[in-house]
Short mmCIF file of N, CA and C and ligand atoms in Angstrom, two decimals:
data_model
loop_
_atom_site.label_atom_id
_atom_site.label_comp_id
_atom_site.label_asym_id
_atom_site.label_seq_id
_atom_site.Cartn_x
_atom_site.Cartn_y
_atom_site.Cartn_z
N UNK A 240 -3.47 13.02 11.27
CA UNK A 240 -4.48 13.53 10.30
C UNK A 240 -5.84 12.96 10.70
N UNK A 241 -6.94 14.00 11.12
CA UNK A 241 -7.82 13.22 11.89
C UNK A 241 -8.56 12.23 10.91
N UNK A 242 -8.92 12.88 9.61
CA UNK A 242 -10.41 12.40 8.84
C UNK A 242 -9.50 11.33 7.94
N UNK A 243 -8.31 10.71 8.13
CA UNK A 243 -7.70 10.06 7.05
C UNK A 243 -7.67 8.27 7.79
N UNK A 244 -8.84 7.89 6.87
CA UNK A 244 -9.07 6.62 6.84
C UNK A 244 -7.64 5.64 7.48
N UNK A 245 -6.89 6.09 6.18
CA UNK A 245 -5.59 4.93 6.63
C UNK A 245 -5.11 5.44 8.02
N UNK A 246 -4.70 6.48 8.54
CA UNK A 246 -4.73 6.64 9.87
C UNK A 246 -5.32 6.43 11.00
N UNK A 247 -6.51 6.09 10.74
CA UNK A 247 -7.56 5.52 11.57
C UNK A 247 -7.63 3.91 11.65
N UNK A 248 -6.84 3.39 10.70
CA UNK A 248 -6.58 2.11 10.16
C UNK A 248 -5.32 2.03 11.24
N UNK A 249 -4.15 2.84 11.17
CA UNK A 249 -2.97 2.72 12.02
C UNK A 249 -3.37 2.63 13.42
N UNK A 250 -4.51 3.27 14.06
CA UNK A 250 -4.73 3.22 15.09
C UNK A 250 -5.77 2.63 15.72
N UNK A 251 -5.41 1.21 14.64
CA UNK A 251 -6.69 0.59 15.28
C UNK A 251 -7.75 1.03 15.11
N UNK A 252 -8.71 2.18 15.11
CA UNK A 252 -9.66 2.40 14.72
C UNK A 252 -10.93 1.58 14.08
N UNK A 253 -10.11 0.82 13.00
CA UNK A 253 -11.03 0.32 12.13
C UNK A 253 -10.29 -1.06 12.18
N UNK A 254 -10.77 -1.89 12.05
CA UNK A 254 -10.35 -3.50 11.74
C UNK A 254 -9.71 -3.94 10.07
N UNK A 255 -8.57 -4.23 10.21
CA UNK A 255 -8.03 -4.93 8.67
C UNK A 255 -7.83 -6.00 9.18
N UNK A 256 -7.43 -6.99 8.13
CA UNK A 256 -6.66 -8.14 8.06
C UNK A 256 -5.05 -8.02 7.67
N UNK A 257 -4.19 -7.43 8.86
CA UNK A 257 -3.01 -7.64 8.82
C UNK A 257 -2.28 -8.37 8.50
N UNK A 258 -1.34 -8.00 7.33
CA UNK A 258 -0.11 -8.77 6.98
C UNK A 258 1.59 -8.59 7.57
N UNK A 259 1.59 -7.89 7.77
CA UNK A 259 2.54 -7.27 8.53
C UNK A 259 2.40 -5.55 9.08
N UNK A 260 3.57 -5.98 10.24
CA UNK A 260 3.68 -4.63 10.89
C UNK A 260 4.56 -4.59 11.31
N UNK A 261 5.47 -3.52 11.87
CA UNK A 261 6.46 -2.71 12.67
C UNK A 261 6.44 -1.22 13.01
N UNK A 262 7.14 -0.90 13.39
CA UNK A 262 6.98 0.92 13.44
C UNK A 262 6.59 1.92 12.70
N UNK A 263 7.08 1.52 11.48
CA UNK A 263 7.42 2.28 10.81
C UNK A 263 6.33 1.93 9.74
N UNK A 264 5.58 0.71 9.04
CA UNK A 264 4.69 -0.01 8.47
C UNK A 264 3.80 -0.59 8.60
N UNK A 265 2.93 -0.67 7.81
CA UNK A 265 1.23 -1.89 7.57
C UNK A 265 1.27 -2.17 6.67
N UNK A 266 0.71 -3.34 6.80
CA UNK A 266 0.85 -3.69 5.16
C UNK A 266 -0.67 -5.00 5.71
N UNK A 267 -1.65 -4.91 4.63
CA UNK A 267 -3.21 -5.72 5.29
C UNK A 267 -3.79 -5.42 4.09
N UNK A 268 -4.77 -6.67 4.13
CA UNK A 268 -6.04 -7.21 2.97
C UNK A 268 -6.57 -5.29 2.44
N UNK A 269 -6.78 -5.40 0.98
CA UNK A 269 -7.56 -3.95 0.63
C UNK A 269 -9.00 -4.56 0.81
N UNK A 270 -10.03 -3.49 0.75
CA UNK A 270 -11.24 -4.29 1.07
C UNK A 270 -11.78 -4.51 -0.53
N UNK A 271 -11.73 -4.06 -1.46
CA UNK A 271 -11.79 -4.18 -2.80
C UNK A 271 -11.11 -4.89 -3.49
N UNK A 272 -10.89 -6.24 -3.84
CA UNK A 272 -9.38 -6.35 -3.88
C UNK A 272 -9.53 -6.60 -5.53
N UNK A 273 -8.44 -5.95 -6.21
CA UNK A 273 -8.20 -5.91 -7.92
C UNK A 273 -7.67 -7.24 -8.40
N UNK A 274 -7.34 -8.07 -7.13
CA UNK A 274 -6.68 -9.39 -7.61
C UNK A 274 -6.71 -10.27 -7.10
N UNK A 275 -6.72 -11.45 -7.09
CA UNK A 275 -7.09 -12.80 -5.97
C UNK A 275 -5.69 -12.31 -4.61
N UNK A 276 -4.47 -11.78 -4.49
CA UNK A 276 -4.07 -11.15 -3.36
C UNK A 276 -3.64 -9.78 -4.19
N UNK A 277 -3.84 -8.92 -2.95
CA UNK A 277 -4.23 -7.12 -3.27
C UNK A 277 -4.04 -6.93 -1.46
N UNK A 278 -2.74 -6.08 -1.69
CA UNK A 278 -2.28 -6.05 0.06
C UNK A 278 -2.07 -4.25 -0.34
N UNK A 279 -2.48 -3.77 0.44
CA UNK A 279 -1.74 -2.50 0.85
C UNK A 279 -1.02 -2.33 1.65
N UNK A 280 0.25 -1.68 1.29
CA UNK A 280 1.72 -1.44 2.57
C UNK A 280 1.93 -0.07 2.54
N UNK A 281 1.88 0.45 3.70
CA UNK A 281 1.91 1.98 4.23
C UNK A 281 2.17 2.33 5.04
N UNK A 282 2.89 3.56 4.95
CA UNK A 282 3.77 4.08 6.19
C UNK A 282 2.81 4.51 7.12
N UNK A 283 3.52 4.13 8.46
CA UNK A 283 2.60 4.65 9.76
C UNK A 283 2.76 6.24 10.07
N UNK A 284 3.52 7.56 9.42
CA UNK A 284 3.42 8.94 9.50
C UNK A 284 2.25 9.24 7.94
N UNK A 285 1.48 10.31 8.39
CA UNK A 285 0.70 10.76 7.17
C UNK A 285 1.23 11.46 6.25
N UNK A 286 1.61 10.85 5.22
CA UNK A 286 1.75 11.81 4.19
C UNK A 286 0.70 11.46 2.91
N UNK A 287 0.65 12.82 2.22
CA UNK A 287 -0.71 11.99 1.65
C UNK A 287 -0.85 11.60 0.01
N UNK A 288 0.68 12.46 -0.48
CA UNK A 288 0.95 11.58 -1.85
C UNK A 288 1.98 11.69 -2.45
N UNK A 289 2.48 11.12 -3.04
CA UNK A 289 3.87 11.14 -3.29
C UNK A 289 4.59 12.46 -3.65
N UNK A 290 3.80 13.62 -3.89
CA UNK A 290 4.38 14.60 -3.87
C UNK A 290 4.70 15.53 -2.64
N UNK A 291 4.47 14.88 -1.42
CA UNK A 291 4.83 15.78 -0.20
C UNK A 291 6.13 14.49 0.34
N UNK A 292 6.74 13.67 -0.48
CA UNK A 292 7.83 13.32 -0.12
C UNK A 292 9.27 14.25 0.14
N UNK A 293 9.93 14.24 0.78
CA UNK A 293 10.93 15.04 0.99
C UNK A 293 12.44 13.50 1.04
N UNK A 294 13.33 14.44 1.02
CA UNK A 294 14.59 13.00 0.43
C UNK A 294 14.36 12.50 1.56
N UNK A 295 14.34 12.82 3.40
CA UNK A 295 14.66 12.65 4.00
C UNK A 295 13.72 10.71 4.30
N UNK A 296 12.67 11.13 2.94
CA UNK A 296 11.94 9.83 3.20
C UNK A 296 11.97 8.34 2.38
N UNK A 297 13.06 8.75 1.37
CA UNK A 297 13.92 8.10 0.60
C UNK A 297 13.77 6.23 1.43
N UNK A 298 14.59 6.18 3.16
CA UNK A 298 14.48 4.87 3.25
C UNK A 298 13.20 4.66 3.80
N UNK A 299 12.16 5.18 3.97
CA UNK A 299 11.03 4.83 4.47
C UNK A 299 9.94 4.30 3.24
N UNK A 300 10.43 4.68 2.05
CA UNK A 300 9.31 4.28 0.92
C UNK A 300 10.27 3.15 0.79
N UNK A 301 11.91 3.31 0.56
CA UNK A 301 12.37 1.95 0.21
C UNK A 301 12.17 0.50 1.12
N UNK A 302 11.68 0.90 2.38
CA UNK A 302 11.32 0.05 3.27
C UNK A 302 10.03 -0.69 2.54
N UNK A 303 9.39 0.22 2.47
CA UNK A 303 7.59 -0.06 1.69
C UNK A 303 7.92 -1.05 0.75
N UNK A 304 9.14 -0.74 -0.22
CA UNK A 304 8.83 -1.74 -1.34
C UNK A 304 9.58 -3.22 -0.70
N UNK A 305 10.90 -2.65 0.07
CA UNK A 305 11.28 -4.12 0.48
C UNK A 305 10.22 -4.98 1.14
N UNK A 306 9.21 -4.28 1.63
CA UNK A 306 8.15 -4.85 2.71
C UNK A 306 6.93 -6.11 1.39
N UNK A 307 6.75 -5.12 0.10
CA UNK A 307 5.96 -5.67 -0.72
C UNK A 307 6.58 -6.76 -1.30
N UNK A 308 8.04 -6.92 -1.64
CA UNK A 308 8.76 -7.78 -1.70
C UNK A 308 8.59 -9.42 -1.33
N UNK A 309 9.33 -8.82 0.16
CA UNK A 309 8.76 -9.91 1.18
C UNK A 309 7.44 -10.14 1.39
N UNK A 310 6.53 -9.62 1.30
CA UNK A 310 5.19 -10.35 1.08
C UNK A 310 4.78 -11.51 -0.19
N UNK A 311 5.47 -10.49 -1.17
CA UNK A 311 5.18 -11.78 -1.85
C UNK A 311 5.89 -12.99 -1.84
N UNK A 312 7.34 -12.96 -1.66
CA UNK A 312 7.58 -14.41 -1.27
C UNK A 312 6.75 -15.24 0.08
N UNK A 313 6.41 -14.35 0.96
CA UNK A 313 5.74 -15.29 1.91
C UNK A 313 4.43 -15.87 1.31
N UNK A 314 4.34 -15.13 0.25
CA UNK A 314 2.65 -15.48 -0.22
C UNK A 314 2.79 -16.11 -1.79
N UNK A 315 4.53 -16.55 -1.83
CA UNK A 315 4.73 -17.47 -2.69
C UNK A 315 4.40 -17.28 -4.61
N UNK A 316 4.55 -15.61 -4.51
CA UNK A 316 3.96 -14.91 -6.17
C UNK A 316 4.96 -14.55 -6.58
N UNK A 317 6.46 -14.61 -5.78
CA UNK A 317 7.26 -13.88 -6.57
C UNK A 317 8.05 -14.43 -7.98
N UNK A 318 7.66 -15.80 -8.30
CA UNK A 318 8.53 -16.53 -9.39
C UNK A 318 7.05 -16.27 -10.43
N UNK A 319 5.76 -16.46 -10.09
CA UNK A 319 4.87 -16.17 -11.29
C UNK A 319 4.69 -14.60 -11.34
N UNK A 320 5.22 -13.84 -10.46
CA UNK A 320 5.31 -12.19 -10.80
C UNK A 320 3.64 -11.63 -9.96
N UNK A 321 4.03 -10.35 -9.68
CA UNK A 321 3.24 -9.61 -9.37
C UNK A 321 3.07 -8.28 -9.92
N UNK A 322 2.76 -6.70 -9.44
CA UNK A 322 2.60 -5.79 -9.99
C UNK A 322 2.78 -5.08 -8.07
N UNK A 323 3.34 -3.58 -8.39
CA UNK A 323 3.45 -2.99 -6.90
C UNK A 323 3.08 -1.47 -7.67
N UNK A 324 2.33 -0.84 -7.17
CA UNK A 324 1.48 0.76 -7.91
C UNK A 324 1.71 1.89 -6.83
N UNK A 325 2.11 2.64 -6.98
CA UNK A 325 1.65 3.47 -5.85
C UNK A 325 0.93 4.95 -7.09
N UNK A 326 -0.83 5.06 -6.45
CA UNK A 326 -1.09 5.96 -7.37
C UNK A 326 -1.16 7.33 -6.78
N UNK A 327 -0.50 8.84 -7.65
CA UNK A 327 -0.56 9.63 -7.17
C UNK A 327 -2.26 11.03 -7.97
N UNK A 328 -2.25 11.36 -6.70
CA UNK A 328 -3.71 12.40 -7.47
C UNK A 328 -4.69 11.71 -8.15
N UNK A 329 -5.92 12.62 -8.60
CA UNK A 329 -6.84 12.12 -9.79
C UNK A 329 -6.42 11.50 -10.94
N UNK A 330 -5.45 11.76 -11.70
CA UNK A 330 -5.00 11.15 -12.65
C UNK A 330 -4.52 9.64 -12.58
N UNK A 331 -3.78 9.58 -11.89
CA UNK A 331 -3.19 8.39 -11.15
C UNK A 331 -4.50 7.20 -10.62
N UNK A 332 -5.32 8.04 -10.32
CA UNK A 332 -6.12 7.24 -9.51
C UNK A 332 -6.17 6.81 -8.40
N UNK A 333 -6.21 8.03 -7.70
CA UNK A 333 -5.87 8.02 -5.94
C UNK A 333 -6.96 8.17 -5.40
N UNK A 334 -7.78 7.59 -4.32
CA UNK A 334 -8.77 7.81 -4.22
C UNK A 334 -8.25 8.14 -2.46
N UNK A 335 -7.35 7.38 -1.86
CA UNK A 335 -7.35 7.69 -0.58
C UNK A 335 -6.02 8.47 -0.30
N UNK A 336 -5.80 9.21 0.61
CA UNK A 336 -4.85 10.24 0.10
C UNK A 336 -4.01 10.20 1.71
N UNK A 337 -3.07 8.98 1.95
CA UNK A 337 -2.26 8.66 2.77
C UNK A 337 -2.10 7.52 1.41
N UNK A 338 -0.45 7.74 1.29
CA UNK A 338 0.20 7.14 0.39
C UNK A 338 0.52 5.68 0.91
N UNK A 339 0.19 4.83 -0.38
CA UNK A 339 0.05 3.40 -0.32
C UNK A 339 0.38 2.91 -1.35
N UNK A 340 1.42 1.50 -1.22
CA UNK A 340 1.79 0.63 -1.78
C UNK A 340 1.09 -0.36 -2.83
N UNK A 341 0.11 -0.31 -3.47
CA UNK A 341 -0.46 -1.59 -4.00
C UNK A 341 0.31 -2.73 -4.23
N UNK A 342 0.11 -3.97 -3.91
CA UNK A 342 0.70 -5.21 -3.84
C UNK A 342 -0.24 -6.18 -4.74
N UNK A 343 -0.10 -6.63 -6.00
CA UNK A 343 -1.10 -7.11 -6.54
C UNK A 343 -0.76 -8.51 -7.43
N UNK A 344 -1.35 -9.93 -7.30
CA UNK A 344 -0.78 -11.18 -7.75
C UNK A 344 -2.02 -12.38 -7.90
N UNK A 345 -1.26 -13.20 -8.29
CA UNK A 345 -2.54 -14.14 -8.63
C UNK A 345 -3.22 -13.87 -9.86
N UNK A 346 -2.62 -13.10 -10.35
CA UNK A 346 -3.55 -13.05 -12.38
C UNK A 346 -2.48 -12.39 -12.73
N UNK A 347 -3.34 -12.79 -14.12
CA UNK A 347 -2.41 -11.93 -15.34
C UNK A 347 -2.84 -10.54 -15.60
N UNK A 348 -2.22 -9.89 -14.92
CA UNK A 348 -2.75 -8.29 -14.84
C UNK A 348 -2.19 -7.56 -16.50
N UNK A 349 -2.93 -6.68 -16.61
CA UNK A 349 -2.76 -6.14 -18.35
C UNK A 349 -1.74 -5.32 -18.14
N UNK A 350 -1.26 -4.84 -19.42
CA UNK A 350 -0.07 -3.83 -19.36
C UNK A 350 -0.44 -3.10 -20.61
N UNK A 351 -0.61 -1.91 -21.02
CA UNK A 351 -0.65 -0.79 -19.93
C UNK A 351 -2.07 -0.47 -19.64
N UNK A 352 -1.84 0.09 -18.15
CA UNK A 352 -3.32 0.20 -17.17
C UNK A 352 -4.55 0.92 -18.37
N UNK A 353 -5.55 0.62 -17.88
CA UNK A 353 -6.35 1.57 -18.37
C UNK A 353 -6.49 3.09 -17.86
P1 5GP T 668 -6.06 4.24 -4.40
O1 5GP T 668 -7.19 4.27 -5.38
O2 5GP T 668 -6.06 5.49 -3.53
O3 5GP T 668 -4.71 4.01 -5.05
O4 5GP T 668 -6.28 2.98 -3.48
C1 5GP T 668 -7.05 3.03 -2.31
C2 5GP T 668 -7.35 1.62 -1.95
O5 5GP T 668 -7.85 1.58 -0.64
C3 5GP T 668 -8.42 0.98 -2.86
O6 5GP T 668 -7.87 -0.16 -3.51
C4 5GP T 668 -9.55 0.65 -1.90
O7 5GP T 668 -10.20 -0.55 -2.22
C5 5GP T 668 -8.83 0.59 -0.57
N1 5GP T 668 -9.69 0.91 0.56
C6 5GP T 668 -10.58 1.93 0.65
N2 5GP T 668 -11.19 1.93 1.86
C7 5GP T 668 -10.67 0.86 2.53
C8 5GP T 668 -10.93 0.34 3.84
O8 5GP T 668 -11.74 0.85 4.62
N3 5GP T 668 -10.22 -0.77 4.21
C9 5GP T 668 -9.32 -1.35 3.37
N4 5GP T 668 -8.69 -2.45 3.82
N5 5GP T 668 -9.05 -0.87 2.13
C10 5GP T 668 -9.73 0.23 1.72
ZN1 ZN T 669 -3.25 9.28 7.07
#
């Protein structure tokens, strides 16, 4: 997808602060961040929101969350808790449209969102 930021992100293009990677995943610093740690984890094929999922992608999002998982124990939030979002469309509050994980810790985040 040429004009899609996070793809341009996959290919190097643009510089993050990587947290992890493999084939199939990224997961790196958001540049806004909603929380003292705020990681985005995202698949390396473009899709651009949760509604162009097909089953066949079933273990590739479940990868995503095991991935947000393990971040936070490496980053030591998982016993005071975190929050993991993935937003779909305008409503949702999607602003970039290659589907992404929010990873969010270090505060007491509110319930329910605004
Ligand atoms: P959304 O609103 O689509 O759920 O989340 C998009 C996220 O991408 C936002 O939290 C925003 O701060 C982040 N973002 C937008 N542009 C960039 C960028 O160039 N680099 C990084 N690291 N994050 C970005
Ligand atoms: Zn993309």
């Amino acid at each position: 997808m040429i004009d899609c930021l996070f793809c341009k992100i996959i290919k190097k293009e643009l510089k993050v602060n990587i947290h992890f990677e493999n084939s199939d995943i990224l997961a790196f610093d958001d540049i806004n961040p909603q929380a003292p740690l705020h990681i985005l984890v995202i698949p390396k094929i473009h899709l651009a929101t949760l509604n162009d999922l097909k089953e066949k992608h079933s273990p590739l999002i479940g990868n995503l969350i095991f991935t947000a998982s393990m971040l936070a124990k490496k980053f030591k939030v998982s016993n005071d808790g975190y929050r993991t979002v993935f937003n779909c469309n305008n409503f949702g509050g999607q602003t970039i449209y290659h589907i992404h994980l929010h990873l969010l810790a270090n505060r007491q985040l509110s319930w329910p969102p605004g």
